[in-house]
GROMACS .gro file of C-alpha atoms in nm:
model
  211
    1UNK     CA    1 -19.376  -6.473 -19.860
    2UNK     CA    2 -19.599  -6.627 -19.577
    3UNK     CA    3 -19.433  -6.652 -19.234
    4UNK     CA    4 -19.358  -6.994 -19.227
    5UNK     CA    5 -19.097  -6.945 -19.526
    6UNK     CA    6 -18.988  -6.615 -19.384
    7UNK     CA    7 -19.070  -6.573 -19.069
    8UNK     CA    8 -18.786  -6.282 -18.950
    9UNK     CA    9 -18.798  -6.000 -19.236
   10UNK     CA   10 -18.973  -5.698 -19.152
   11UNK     CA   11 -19.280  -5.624 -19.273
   12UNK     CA   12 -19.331  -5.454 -19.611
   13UNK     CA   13 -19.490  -5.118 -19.460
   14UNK     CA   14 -19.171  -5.066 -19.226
   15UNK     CA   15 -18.930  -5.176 -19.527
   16UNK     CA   16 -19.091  -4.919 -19.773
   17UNK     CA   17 -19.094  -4.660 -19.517
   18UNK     CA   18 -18.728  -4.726 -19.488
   19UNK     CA   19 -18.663  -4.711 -19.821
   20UNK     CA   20 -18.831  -4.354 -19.876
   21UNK     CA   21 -18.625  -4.230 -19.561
   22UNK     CA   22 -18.320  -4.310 -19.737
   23UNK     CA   23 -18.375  -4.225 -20.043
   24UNK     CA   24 -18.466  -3.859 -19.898
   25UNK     CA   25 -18.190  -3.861 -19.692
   26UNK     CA   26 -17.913  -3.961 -19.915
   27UNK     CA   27 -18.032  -3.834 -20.261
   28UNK     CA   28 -18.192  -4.069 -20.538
   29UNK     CA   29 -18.026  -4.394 -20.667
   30UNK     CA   30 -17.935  -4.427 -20.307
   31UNK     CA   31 -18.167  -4.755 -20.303
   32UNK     CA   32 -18.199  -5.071 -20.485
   33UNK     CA   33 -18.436  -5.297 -20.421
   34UNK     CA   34 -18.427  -5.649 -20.410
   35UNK     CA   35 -18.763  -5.862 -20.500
   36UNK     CA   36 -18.566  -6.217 -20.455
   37UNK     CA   37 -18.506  -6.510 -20.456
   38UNK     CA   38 -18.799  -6.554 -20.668
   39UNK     CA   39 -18.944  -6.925 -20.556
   40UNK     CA   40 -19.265  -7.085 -20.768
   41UNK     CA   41 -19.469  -7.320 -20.603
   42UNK     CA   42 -19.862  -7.421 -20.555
   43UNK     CA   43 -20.008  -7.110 -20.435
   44UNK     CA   44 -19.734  -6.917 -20.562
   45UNK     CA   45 -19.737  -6.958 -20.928
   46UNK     CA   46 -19.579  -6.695 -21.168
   47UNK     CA   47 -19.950  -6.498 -21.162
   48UNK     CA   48 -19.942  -6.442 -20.779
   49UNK     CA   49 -19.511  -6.325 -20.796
   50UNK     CA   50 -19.652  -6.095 -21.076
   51UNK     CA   51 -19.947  -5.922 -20.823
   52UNK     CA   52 -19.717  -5.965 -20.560
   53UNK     CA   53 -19.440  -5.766 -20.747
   54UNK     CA   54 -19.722  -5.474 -20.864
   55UNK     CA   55 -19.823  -5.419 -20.519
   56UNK     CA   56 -19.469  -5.382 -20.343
   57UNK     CA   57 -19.359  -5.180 -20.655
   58UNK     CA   58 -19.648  -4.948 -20.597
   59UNK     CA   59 -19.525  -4.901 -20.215
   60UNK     CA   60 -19.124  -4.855 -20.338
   61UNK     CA   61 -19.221  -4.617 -20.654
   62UNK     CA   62 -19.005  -4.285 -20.550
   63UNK     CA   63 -18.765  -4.469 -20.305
   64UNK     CA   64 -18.595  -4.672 -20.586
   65UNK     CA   65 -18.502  -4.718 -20.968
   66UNK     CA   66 -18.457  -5.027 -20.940
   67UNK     CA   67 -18.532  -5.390 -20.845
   68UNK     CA   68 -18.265  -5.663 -20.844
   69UNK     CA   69 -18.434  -5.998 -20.882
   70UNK     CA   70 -18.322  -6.352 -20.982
   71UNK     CA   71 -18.491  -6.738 -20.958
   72UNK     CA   72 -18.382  -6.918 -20.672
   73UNK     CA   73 -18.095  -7.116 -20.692
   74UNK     CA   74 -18.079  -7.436 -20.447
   75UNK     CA   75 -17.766  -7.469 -20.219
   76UNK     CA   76 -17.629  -7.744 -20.055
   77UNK     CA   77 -17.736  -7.586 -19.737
   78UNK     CA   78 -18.116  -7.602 -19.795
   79UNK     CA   79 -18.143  -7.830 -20.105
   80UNK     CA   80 -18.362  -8.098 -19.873
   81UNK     CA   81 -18.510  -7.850 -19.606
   82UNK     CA   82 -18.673  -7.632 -19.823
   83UNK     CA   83 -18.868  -7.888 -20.051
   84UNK     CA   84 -18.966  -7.975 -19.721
   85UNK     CA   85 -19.030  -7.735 -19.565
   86UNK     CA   86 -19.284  -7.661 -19.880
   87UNK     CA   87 -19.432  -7.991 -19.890
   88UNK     CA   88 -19.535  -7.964 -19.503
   89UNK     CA   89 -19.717  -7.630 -19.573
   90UNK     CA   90 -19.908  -7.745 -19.881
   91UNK     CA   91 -19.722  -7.531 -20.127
   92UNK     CA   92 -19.493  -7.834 -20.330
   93UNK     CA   93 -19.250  -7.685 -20.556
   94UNK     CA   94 -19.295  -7.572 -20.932
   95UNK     CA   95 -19.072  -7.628 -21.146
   96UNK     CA   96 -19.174  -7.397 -21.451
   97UNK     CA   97 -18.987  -7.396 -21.836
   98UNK     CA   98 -18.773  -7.150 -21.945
   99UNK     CA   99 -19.059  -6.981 -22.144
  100UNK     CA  100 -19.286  -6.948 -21.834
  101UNK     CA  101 -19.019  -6.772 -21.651
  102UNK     CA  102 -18.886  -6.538 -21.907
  103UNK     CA  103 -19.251  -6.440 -21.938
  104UNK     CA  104 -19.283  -6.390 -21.588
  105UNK     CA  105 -18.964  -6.190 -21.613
  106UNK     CA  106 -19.103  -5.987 -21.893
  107UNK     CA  107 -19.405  -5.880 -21.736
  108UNK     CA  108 -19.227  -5.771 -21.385
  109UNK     CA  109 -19.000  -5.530 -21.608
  110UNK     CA  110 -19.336  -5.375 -21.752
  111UNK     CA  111 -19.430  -5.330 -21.400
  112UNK     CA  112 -19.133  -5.228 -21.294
  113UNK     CA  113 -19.102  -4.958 -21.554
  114UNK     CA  114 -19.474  -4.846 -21.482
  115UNK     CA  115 -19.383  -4.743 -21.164
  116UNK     CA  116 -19.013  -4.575 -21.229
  117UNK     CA  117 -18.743  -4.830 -21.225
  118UNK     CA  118 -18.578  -5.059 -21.465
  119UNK     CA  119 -18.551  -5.399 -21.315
  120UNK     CA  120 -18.222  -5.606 -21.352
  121UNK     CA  121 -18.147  -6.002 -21.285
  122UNK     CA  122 -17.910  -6.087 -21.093
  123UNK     CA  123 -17.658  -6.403 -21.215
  124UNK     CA  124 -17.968  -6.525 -21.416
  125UNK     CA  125 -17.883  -6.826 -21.618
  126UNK     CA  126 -18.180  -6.752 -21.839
  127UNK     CA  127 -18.115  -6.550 -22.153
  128UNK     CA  128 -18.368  -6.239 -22.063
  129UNK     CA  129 -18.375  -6.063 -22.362
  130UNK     CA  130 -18.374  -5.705 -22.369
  131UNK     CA  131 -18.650  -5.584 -22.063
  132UNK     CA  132 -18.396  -5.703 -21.848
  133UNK     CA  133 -18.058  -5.584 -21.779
  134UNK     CA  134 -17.773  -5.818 -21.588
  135UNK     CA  135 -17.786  -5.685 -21.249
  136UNK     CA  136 -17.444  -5.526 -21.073
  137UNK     CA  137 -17.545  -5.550 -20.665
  138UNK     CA  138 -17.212  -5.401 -20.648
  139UNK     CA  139 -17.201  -5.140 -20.873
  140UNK     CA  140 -16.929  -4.878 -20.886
  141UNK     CA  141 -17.141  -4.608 -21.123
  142UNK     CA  142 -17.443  -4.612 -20.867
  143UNK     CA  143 -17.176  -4.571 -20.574
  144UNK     CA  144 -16.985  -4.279 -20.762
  145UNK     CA  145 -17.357  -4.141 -20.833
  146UNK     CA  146 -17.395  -4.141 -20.451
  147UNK     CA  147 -17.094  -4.087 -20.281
  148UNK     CA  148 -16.989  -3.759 -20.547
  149UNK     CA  149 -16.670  -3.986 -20.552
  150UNK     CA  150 -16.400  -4.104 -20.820
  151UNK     CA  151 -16.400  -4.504 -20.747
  152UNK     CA  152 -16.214  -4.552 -21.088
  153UNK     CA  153 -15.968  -4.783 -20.902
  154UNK     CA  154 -16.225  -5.010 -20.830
  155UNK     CA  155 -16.234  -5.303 -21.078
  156UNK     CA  156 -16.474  -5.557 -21.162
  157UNK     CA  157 -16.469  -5.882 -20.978
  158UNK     CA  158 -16.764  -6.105 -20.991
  159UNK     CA  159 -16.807  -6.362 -20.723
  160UNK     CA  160 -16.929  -6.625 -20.954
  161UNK     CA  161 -17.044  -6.698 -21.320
  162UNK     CA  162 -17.228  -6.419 -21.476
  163UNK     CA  163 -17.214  -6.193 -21.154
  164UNK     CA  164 -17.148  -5.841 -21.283
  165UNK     CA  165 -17.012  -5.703 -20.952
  166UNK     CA  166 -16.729  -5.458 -20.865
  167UNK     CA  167 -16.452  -5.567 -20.591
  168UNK     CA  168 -16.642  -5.504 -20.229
  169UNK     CA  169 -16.525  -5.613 -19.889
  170UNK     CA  170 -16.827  -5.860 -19.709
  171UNK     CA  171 -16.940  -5.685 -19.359
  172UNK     CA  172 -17.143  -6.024 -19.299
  173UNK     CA  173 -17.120  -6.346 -19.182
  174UNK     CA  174 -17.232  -6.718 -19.190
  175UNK     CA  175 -17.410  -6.884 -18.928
  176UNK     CA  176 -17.541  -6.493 -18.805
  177UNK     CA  177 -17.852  -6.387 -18.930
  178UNK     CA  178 -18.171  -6.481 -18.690
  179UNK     CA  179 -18.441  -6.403 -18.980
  180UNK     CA  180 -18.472  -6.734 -19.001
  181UNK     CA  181 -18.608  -6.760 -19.419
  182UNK     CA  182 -18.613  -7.165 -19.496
  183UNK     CA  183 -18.437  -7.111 -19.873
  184UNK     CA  184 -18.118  -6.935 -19.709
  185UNK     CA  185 -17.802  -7.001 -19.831
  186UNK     CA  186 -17.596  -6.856 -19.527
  187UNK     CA  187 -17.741  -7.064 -19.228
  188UNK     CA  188 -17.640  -7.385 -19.191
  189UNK     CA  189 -17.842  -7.443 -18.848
  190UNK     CA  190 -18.095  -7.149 -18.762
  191UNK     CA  191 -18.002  -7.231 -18.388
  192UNK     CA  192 -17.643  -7.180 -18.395
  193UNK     CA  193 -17.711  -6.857 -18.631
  194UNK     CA  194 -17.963  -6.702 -18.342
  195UNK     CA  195 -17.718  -6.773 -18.069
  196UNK     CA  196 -17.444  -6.585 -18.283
  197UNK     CA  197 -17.633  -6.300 -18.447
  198UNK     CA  198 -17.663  -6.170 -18.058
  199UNK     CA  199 -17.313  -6.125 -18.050
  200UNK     CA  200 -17.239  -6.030 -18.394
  201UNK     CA  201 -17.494  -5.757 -18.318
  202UNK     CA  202 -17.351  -5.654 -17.976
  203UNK     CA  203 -16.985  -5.592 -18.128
  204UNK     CA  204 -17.077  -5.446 -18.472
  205UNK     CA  205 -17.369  -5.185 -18.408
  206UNK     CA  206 -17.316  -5.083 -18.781
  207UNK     CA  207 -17.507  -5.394 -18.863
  208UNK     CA  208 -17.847  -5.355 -18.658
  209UNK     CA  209 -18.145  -5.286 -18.856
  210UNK     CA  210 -18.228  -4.954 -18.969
  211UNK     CA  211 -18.527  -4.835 -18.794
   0.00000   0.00000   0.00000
């Protein structure tokens, strides 16, 4: 996305290499990546998400198998900033049928499976037919896969309606990420969130960026 709707996310060539480092250094399926929330607006119709998606799945092909995406949903928390937010940028908000999106969705699981991974939606309303699989962003296979552990005793326990997740303790926090991206659901105030990300940071190192 352009800077002005996410200004604080690293770029793609540092993410990618990131990816690959992991993914040598912990063994395949140690990566999923995430190509969301998936926003459609002028300038950023379902043709330029689809070029968009080729090119970063060219960079991730080895690192990952596979991509986690889903249509943005709006929260309370941005549901007037972002339209916004587009509007004062010159990129007004789409708001596409259900064919146009499951055709969009369709043709990133081609892409996806071009370059090695299956892709999987993530508590998509949408019925998605079969070249998409509901996504598990917790998922207790891929962590037995990784760890060489039994998590048996680990039982599902989505977080919301059609969320396929396994039970997981949250490590973050509201109000404490300084990316600063204008459709985010965890900031109410990207001022307060700076101020506290510094000390979030200082007491948990766990949680600085990989680098």
């Amino acid at each position: 996305y352009p800077k002005w709707l996410d200004p604080g996310s690293p770029s793609i060539s540092v993410g990618a290499a990131t990816a690959r480092r992991l993914a040598r250094d912990h063994g395949p399926g140690t990566v999923v990546w995430r190509y969301d929330p998936v926003l459609l607006a002028e300038g950023m119709e379902g043709r330029w998400h689809l070029e968009n998606f080729r090119a970063l799945a060219s960079m991730m092909e080895g690192a990952t198998d596979e991509c986690v995406t889903s249509f943005i949903d709006f929260y309370a928390k941005f549901s007037r900033s972002l339209p916004m937010v587009m509007e004062a940028n010159g990129a007004p908000m789409a708001h596409p049928g259900r064919e146009e999106l499951l055709r969009l969705l369709e043709s990133m699981a081609a892409v996806a499976g071009e370059h090695g991974m299956k892709l999987a939606a993530c508590c998509e309303k949408e019925d998605v037919r079969g070249a998409v699989a509901p996504a598990r962003c917790v998922d207790r296979g891929r962590m037995e896969r990784v760890a060489g552990v039994d998590l048996s005793a680990i039982k599902s326990r989505p977080t919301r309606r059609l969320c396929g997740c396994h039970a997981s303790v949250d490590i973050g926090g509201y109000d404490s990420c300084p990316a600063g991206c204008a459709y985010c659901y965890a900031n109410r105030s990207q001022k307060k969130a700076a101020i506290n990300a510094r000390g979030v940071m200082a007491a948990n190192p766990g949680l600085w960026p990989i680098t």
